[in-house]
Coordinates of C-alpha atoms and ligand atoms in Angstrom, one line a residue:
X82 CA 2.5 37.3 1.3
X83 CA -1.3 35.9 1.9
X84 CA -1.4 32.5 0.3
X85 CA -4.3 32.0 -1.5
X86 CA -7.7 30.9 -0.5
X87 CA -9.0 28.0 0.0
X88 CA -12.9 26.7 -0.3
X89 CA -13.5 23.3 1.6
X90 CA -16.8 21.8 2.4
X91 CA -18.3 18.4 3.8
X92 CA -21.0 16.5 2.1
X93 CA -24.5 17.9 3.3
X94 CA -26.3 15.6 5.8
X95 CA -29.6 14.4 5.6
X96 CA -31.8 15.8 8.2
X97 CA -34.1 12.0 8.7
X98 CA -32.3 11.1 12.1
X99 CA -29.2 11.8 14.4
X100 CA -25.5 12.2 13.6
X101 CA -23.7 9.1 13.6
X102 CA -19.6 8.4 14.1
X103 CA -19.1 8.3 10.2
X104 CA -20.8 12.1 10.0
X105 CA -18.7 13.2 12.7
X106 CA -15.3 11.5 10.9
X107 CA -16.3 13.5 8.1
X108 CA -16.6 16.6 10.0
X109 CA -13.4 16.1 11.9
X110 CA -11.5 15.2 8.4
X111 CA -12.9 18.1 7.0
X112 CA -12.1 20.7 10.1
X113 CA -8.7 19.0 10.3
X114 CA -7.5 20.1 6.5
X115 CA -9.3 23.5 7.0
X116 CA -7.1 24.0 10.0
X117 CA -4.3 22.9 8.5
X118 CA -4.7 25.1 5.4
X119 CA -5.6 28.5 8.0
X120 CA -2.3 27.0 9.8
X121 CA -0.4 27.1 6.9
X122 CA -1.5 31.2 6.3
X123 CA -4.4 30.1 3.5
X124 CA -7.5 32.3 3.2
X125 CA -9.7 29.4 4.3
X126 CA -13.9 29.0 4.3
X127 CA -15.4 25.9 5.0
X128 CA -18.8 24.9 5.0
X129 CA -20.9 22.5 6.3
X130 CA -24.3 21.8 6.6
X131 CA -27.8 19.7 5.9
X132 CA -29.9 18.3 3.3
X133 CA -33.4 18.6 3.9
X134 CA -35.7 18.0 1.3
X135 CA -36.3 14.4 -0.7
X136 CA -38.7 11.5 0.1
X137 CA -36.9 10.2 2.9
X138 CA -37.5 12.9 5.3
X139 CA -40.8 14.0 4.2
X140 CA -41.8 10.1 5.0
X141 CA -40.2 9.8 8.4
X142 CA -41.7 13.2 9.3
X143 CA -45.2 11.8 8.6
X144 CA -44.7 8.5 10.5
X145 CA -43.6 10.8 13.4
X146 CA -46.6 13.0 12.9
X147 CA -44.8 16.3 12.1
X148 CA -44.8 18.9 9.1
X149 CA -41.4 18.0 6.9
X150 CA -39.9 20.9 8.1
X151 CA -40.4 21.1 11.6
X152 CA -39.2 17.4 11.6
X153 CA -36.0 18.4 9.2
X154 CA -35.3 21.0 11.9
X155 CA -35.0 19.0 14.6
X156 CA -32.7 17.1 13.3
X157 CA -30.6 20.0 11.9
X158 CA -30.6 20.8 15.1
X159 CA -28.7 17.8 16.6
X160 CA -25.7 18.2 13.6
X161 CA -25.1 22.1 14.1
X162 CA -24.5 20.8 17.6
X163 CA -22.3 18.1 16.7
X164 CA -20.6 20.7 14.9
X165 CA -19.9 22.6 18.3
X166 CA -19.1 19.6 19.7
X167 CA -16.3 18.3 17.9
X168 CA -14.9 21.8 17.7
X169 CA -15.4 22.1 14.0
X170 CA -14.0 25.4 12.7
X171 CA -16.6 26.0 10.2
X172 CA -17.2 29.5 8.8
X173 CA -20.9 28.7 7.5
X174 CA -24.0 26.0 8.0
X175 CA -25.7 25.9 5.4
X176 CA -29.8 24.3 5.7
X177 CA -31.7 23.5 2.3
X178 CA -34.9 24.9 3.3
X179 CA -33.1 28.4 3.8
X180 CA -34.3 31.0 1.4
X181 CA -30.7 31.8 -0.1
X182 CA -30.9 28.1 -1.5
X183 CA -33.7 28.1 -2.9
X184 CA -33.0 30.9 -4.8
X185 CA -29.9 29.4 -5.8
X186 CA -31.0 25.8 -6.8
X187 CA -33.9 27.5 -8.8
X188 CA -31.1 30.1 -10.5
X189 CA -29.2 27.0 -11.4
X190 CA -32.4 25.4 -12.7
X191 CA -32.9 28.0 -15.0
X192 CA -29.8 28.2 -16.3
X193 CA -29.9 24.7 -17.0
X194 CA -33.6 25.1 -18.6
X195 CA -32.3 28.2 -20.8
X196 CA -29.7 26.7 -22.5
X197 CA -31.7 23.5 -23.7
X198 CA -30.1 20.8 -21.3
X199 CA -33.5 20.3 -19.4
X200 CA -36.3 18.9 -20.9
X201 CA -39.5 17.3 -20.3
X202 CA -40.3 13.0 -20.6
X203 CA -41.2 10.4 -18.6
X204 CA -39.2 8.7 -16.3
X205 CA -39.8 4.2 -16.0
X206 CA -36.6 2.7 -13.7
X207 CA -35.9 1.3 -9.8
X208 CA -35.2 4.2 -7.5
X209 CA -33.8 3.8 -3.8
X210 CA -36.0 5.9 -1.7
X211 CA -32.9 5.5 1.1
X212 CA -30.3 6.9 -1.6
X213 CA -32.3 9.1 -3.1
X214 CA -31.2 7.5 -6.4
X215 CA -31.8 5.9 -9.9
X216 CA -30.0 2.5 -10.8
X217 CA -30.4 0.5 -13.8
X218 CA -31.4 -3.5 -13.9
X219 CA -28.3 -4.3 -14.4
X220 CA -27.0 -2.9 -11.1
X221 CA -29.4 -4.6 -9.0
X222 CA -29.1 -7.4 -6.7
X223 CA -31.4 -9.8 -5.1
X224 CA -32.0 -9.7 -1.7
X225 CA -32.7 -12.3 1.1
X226 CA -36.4 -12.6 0.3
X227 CA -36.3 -11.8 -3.2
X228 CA -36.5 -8.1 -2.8
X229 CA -34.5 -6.2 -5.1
X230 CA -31.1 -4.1 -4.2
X231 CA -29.4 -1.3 -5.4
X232 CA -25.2 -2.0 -5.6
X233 CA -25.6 -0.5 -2.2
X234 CA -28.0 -3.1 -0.4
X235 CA -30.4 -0.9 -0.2
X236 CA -34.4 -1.3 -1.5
X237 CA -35.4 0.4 -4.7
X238 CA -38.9 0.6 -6.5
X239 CA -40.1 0.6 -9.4
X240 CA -41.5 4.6 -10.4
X241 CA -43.0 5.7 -13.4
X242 CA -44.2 9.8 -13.8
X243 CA -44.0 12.5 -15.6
X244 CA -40.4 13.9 -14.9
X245 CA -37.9 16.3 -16.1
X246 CA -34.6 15.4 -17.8
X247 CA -30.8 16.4 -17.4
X248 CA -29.2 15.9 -20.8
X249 CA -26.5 14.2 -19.0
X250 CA -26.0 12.1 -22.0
X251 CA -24.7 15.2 -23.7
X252 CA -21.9 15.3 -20.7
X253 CA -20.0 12.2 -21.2
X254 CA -17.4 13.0 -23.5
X255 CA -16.9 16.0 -21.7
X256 CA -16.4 14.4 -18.7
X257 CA -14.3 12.0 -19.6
X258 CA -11.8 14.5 -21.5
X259 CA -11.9 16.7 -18.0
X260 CA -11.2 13.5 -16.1
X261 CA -8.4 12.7 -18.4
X262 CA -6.9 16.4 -18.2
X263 CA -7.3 16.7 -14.5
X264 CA -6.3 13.9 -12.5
X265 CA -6.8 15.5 -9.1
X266 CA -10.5 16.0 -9.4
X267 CA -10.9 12.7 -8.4
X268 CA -9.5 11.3 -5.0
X269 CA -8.5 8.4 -4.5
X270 CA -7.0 6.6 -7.2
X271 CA -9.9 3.5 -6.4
X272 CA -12.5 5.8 -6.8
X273 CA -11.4 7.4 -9.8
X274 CA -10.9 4.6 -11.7
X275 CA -14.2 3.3 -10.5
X276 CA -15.9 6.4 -12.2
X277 CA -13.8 6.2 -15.3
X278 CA -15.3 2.8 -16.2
X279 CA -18.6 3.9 -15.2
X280 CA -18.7 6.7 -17.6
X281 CA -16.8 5.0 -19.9
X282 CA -19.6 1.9 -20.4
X283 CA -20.8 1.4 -23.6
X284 CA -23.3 3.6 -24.8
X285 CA -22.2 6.4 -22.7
X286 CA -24.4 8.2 -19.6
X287 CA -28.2 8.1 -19.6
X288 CA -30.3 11.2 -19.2
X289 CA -31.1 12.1 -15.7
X290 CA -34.5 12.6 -13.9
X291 CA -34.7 15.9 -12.6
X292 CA -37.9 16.2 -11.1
X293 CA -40.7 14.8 -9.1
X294 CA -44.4 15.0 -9.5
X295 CA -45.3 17.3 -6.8
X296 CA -48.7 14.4 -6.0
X297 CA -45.8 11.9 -5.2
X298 CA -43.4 14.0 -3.3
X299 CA -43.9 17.6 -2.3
X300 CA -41.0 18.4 0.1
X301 CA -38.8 20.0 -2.4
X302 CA -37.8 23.4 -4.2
X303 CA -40.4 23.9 -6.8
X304 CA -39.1 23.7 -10.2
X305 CA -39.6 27.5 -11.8
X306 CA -42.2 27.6 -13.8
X307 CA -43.8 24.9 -13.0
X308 CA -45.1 24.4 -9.7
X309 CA -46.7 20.2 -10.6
X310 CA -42.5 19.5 -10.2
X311 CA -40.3 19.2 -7.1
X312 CA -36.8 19.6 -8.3
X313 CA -34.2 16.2 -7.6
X314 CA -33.0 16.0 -4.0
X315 CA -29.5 15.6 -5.2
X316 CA -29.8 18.3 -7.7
X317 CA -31.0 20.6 -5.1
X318 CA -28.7 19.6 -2.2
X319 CA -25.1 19.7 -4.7
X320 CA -25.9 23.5 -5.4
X321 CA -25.3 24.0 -1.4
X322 CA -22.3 24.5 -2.5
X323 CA -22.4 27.5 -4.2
X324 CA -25.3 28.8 -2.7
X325 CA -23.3 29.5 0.6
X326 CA -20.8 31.8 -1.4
X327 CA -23.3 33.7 -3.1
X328 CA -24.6 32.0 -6.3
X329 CA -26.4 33.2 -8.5
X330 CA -24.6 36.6 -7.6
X331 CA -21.4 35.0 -9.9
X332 CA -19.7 39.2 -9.7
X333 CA -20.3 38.9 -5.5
X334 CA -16.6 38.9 -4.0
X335 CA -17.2 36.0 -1.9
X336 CA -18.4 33.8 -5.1
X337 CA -15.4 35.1 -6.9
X338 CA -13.0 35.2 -4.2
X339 CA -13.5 31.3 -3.2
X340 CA -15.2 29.7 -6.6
X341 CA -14.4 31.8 -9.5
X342 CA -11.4 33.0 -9.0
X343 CA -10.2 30.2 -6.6
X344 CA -8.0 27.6 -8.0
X345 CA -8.6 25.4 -5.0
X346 CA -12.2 24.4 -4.3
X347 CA -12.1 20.8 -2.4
X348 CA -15.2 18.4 -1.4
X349 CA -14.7 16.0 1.0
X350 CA -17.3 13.5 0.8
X351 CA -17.6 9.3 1.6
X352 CA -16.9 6.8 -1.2
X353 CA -21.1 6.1 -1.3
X354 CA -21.9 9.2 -2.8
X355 CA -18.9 9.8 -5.3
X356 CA -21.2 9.2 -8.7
X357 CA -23.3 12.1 -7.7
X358 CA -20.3 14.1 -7.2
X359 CA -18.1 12.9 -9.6
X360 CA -20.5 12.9 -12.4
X361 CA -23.6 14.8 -12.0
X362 CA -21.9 18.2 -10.1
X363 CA -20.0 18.5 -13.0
X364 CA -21.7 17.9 -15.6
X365 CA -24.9 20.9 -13.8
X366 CA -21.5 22.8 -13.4
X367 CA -20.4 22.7 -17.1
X368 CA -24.0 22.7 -18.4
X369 CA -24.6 26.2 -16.0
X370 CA -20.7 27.7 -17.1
X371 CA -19.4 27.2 -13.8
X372 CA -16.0 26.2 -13.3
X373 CA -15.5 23.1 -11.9
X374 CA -13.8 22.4 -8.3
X375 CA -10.3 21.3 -8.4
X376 CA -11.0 18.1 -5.8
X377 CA -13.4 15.8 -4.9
X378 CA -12.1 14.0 -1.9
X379 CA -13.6 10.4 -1.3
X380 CA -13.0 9.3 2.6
X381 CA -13.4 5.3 3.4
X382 CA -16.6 4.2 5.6
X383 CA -15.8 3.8 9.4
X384 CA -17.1 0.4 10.8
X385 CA -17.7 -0.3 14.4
X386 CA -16.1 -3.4 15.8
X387 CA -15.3 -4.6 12.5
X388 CA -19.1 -4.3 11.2
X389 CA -20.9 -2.0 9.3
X390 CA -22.5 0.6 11.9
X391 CA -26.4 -0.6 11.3
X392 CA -29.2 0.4 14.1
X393 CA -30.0 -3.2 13.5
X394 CA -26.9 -4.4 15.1
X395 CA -27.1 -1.7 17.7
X396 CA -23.6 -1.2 17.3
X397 CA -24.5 3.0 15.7
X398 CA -22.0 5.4 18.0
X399 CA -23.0 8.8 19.2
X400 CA -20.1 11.7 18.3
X401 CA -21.4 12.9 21.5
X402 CA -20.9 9.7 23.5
X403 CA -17.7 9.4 22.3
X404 CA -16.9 13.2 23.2
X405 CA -17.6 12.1 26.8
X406 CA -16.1 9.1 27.2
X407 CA -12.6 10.0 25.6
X408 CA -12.5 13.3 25.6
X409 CA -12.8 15.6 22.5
X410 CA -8.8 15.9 21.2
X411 CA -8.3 12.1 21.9
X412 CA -11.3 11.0 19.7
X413 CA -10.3 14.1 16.7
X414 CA -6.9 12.2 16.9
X415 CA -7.7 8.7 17.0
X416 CA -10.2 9.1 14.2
X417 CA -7.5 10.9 12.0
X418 CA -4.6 8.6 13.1
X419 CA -6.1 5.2 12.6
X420 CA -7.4 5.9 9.4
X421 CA -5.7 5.6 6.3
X422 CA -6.4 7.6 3.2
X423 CA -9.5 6.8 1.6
X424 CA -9.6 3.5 3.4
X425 CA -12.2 2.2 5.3
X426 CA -11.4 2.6 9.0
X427 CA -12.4 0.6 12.1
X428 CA -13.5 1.9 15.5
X429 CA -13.1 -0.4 18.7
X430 CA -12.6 0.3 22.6
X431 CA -9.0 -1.1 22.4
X432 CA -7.3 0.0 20.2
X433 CA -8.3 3.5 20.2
X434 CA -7.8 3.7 24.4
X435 CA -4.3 1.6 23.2
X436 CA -3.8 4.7 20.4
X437 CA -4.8 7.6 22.4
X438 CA -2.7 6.3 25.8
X439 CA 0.6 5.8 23.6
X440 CA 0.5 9.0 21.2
X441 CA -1.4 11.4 23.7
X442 CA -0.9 10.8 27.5
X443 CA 2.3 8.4 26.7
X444 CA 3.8 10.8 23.9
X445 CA 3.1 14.3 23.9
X446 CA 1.3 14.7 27.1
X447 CA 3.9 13.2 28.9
X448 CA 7.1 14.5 27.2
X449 CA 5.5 18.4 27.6
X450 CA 5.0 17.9 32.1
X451 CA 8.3 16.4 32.2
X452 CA 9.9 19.0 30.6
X453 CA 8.1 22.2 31.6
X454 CA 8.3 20.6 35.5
X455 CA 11.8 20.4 35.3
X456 CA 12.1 23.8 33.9
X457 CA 9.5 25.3 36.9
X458 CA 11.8 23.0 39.2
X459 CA 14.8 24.3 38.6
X460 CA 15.1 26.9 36.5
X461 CA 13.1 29.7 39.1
X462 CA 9.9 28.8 37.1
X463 CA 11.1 30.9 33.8
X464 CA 12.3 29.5 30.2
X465 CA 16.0 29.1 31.0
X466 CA 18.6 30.6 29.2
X467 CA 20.8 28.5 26.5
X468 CA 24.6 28.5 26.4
X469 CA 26.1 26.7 23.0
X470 CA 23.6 24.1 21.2
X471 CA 25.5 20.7 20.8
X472 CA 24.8 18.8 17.3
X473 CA 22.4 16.2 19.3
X474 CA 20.3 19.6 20.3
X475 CA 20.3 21.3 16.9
X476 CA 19.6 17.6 15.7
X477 CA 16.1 17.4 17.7
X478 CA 15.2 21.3 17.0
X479 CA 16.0 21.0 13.0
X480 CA 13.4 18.2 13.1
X481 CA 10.5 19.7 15.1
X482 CA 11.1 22.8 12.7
X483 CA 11.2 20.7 9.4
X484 CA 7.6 19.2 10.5
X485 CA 5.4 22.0 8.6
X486 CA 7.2 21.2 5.3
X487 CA 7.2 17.1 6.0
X488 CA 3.6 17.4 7.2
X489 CA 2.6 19.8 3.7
X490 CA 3.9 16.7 1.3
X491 CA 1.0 14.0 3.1
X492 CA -1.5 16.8 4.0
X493 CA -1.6 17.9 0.4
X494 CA -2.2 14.3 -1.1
X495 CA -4.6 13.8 1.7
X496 CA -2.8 11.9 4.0
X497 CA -3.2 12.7 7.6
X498 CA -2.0 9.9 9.4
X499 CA 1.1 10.3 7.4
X500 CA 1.7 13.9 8.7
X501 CA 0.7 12.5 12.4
X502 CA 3.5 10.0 11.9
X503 CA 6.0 12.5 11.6
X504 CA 4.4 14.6 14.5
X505 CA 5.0 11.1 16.3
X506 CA 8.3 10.4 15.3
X507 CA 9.7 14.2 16.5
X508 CA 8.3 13.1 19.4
X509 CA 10.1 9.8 20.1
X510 CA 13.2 11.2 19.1
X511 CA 12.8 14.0 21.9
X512 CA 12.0 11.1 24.6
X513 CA 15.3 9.2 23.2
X514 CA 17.2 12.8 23.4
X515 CA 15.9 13.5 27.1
X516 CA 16.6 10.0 28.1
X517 CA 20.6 10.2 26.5
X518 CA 20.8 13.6 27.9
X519 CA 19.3 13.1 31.4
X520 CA 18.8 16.8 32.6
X521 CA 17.9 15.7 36.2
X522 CA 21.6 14.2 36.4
X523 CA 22.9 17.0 34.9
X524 CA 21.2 19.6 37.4
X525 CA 24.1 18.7 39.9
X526 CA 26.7 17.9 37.4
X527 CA 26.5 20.6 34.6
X528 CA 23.2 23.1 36.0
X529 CA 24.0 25.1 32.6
X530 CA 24.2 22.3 29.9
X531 CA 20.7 21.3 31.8
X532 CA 19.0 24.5 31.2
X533 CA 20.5 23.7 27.7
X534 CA 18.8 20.8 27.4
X535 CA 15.5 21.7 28.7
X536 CA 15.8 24.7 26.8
X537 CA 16.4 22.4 23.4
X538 CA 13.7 20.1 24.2
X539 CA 10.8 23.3 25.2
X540 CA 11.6 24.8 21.9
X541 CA 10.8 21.2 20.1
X542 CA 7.6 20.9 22.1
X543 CA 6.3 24.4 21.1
X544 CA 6.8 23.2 17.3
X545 CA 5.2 19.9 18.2
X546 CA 2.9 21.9 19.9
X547 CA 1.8 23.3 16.8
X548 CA 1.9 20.5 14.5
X549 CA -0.6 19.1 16.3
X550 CA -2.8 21.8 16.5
X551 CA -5.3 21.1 13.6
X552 CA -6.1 17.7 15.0
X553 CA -6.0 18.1 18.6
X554 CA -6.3 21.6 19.3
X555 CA -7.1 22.1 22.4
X556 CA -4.1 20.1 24.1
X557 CA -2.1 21.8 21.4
X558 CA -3.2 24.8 22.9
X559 CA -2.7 24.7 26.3
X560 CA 0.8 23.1 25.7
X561 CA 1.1 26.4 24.2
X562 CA -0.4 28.3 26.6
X563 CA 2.0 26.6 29.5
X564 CA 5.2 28.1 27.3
X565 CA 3.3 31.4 27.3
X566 CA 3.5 31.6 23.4
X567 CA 1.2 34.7 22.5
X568 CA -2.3 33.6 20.8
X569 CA -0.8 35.0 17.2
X570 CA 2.4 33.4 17.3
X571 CA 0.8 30.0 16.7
X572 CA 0.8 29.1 12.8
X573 CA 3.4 26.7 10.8
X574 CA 5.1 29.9 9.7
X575 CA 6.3 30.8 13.8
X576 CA 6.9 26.9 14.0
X577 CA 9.8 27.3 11.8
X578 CA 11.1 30.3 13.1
X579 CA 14.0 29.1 15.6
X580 CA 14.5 30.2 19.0
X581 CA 11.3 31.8 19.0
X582 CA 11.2 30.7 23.3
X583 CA 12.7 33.8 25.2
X584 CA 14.8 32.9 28.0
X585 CA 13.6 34.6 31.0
X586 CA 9.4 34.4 30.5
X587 CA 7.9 33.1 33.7
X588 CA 5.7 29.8 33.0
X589 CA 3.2 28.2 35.4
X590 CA 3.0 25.4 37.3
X591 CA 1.7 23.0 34.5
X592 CA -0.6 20.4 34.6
X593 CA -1.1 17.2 32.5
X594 CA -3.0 17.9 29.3
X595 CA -3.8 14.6 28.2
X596 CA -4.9 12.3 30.8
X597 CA -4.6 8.4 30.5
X598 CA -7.2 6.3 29.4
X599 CA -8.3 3.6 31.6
X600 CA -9.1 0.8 29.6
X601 CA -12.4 -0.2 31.5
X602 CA -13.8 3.2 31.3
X603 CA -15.9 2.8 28.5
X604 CA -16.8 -1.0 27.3
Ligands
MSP636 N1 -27.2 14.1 1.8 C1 -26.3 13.3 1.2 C2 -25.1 14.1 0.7 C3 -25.4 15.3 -0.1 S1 -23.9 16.3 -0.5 C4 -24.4 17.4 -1.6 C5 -25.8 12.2 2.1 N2 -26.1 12.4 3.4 S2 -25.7 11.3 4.6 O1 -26.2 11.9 5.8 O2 -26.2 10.0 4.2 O3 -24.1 11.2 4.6 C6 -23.4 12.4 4.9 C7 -21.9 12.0 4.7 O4 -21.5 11.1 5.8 C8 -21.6 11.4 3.4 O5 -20.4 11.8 2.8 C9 -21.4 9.9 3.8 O6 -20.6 9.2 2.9 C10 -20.8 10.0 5.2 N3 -21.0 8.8 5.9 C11 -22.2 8.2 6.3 N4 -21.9 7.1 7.0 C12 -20.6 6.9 7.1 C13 -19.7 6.0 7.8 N5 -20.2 5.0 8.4 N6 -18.4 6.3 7.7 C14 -17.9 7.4 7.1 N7 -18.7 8.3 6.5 C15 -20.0 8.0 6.4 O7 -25.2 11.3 1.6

């Protein structure tokens, strides 16, 4: 039976400069659960995409000389790359400036208007241009030359206009009686609690500014009805995600199929961005009778030699750098490996050429040519045949095929590395089972208990083989390939299935699939 779907999407990116290695964790993160979920027979979509309007991009685009959009294209141009590049299996890419959004975020805007929970005032507080958010006195911090922070770092200014409200004061209760009845929305435990007490402060959530005045910042969707107004960047950008599955068409099967009747809707965003997701999405979802999505998913930041990736520094990493010098699987695993649930993460030369030469060329890479070159070797270049399985060989295979369900427990509480950890520890046992079983000893001692053996140990690879597929799936694949495993036989459910090898199915000479780092390559 189909299991059900499953809607998953990225935060959107803002379109004011080039991706970065923290966009393209995200991404990776994000394509590794969809996989995952499609590998575990889920009806999966997942979206991605850009966020194009706001201040900060109309004001880079004017220093560079170039209309907003043009300038927001460019740069939407380099992340639907990245997306190619790191092999993200995205179903959708979804731009702010297309026309389908704007329909949506002004569909949303009405339905907001209409039911009373938008009105008009005047906004007075410090905004961060960079954030694209408000923040109270009380949040702010002084900076080195007096200038004043958001809890961020980042500048904010004093603005006063005309604006439109969100009666988001209206929402806090609500909220907090979802958060209480739904623990999952909010992921992890750290960020949650940080929200809690945030919307649990005395006197509750402030209204929220809506709108800007169109003299102060044009590059928006126009508020209906009143063309003076630019609707709120983050207003705008969180209906993405409902725009690319149809909204306002609420009776279309691909709304209903992945939001409305779809118990599993799951964000995956960075901990700097959690309030707008946390708090304002549903709050416009529950003012606009929308249900609300089952997870948000709060990654850690990823630092760069232990510091915070900052152009100042010079320390901001390319995904497509990275793509060449350690190859595309190796980075997809080290990324997803290294980093702990929710945690912040660290990149540096060393350790990932250390992680990537021990897991990938060490482990699996090494464990799959030894095995399919003794099976080319000596058994006439065909899976051998298998006489009885010992316990030590029903030992190794029980493990490679319990991975899917180990793997399920960690994936579905978001821990990744976890389920690599088992992946990792099938594959150690199967190095201590070939060393205690030594096949090339036994090829002139006991030629059948060998093709036993190798027998035993290609079986474990294929399920390896798979496990690994939604992080690293291109090795996974041609490991897979080499055991000439047909393209449809692939998922967790053929993974468990035992002795799917069949004795007798001519393989090919194989070659290495993950090289060995050097560690000088790259410095
Ligand atoms: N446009 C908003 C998101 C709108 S979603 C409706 C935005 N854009 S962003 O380009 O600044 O960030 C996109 C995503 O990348 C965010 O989830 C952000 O947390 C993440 N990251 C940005 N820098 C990062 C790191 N250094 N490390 C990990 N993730 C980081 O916010």
């Amino acid at each position: 039976m189909a299991k059900p779907p499953f809607y998953i999407t990225t935060a959107i990116s803002y379109t004011n400069g080039a991706p970065h290695l923290g966009h393209a964790y995200e991404g990776i993160l994000t394509d590794a659960m969809a996989r995952f979920k499609r590998l575990d027979g889920h009806d999966v979509h997942f979206l991605t995409g850009t966020d194009e309007h706001g201040e900060k991009v109309m004001k880079t685009a004017e220093e560079n000389g170039i209309t907003p959009l043009d300038f927001a294209t460019q740069n939407a141009n380099g992340f639907i790359e990245m997306t190619k590049m790191l092999g993200m299996s995205n179903d959708d890419f979804i731009r702010t400036t297309e026309d389908r959004h704007y329909k949506s975020a002004q569909a949303i805007w009405k339905k907001l208007k209409d039911k009373g929970d938008i009105y008009l005032g005047k906004y007075e507080g410090w905004y961060s241009v960079r954030e694209e958010g408000y923040f109270t006195e009380d949040e702010l911090t002084d900076g080195e030359d007096g200038e004043k922070l958001s809890p961020n770092g980042t500048p904010v200014k004093w603005v006063e206009e005309e604006s439109y409200f969100f009666k988001l004061s209206e929402y806090t209760d609500k909220l907090i009686a979802y958060y209480e009845a739904h623990p999952e929305f909010m992921q992890p435990e750290s960020r949650r609690n940080e929200i809690m007490s945030f919307v649990k402060q005395e006197g509750g959530l402030r209204d929220l500014s809506v709108s800007r005045h169109k003299d102060r910042l044009s590059w928006g969707i126009p508020v209906p009805d009143d063309t003076d107004h630019v609707m709120y960047v983050w207003l705008d950008a969180l209906t993405n995600y409902i725009t690319a599955i149809g909204y306002p068409d609420e009776d279309g099967e691909q709304f209903k199929k992945y939001w409305g009747d779809n118990e599993d809707v799951f964000h995956v965003i960075g901990k700097d961005i959690t309030r707008f997701h946390c708090i304002y999405w549903p709050a416009f979802l529950m003012a606009a009778d929308i249900k609300l999505p089952k997870t948000v998913f709060a990654h850690g930041f990823i630092n760069v030699q232990g510091e915070k990736m900052s152009k100042s520094i010079g320390n901001v990493l390319s995904p497509s750098a990275m793509v060449e010098t350690y190859g595309l699987d190796q980075i997809r695993y080290f990324l997803m490996r290294e980093i702990s649930h929710g945690n912040d993460g660290n990149f540096s030369h060393e350790t990932a050429v250390e992680r990537m030469n021990a897991d990938l060329a060490n482990g699996i890479g090494n464990l799959a040519q030894r095995t399919l070159s003794m099976i080319y070797k000596n058994c006439d270049g065909a899976i051998p045949d298998h006489g009885e399985f010992t316990e030590a060989d029903c030992g190794l295979m029980n493990e490679a095929y319990a991975l899917r369900d180990q793997m399920n427990v960690h994936v579905k509480k978001f821990h990744i590395h976890r389920a690599l950890e088992d992946v990792i520890k099938v594959i150690t046992a199967a190095d201590g089972y070939i060393d205690a079983a030594a096949p090339w000893k036994l090829k002139k001692e006991d030629p059948e208990r060998m093709k036993t053996v190798l027998y035993t140990l290609a079986e474990a690879i294929r399920c390896i083989a798979i496990a690994l597929k939604f992080v690293t799936p291109t090795g996974a694949d041609k490991i897979l390939d080499q055991l000439e495993i047909d393209k449809d036989e692939r998922l967790f459910s053929h993974a468990n299935d035992k002795y799917k090898l069949k004795p007798g199915t001519a393989i090919e000479k194989p070659e290495g699939v993950f090289p060995r780092l050097e560690l000088e390559e790259a410095a």
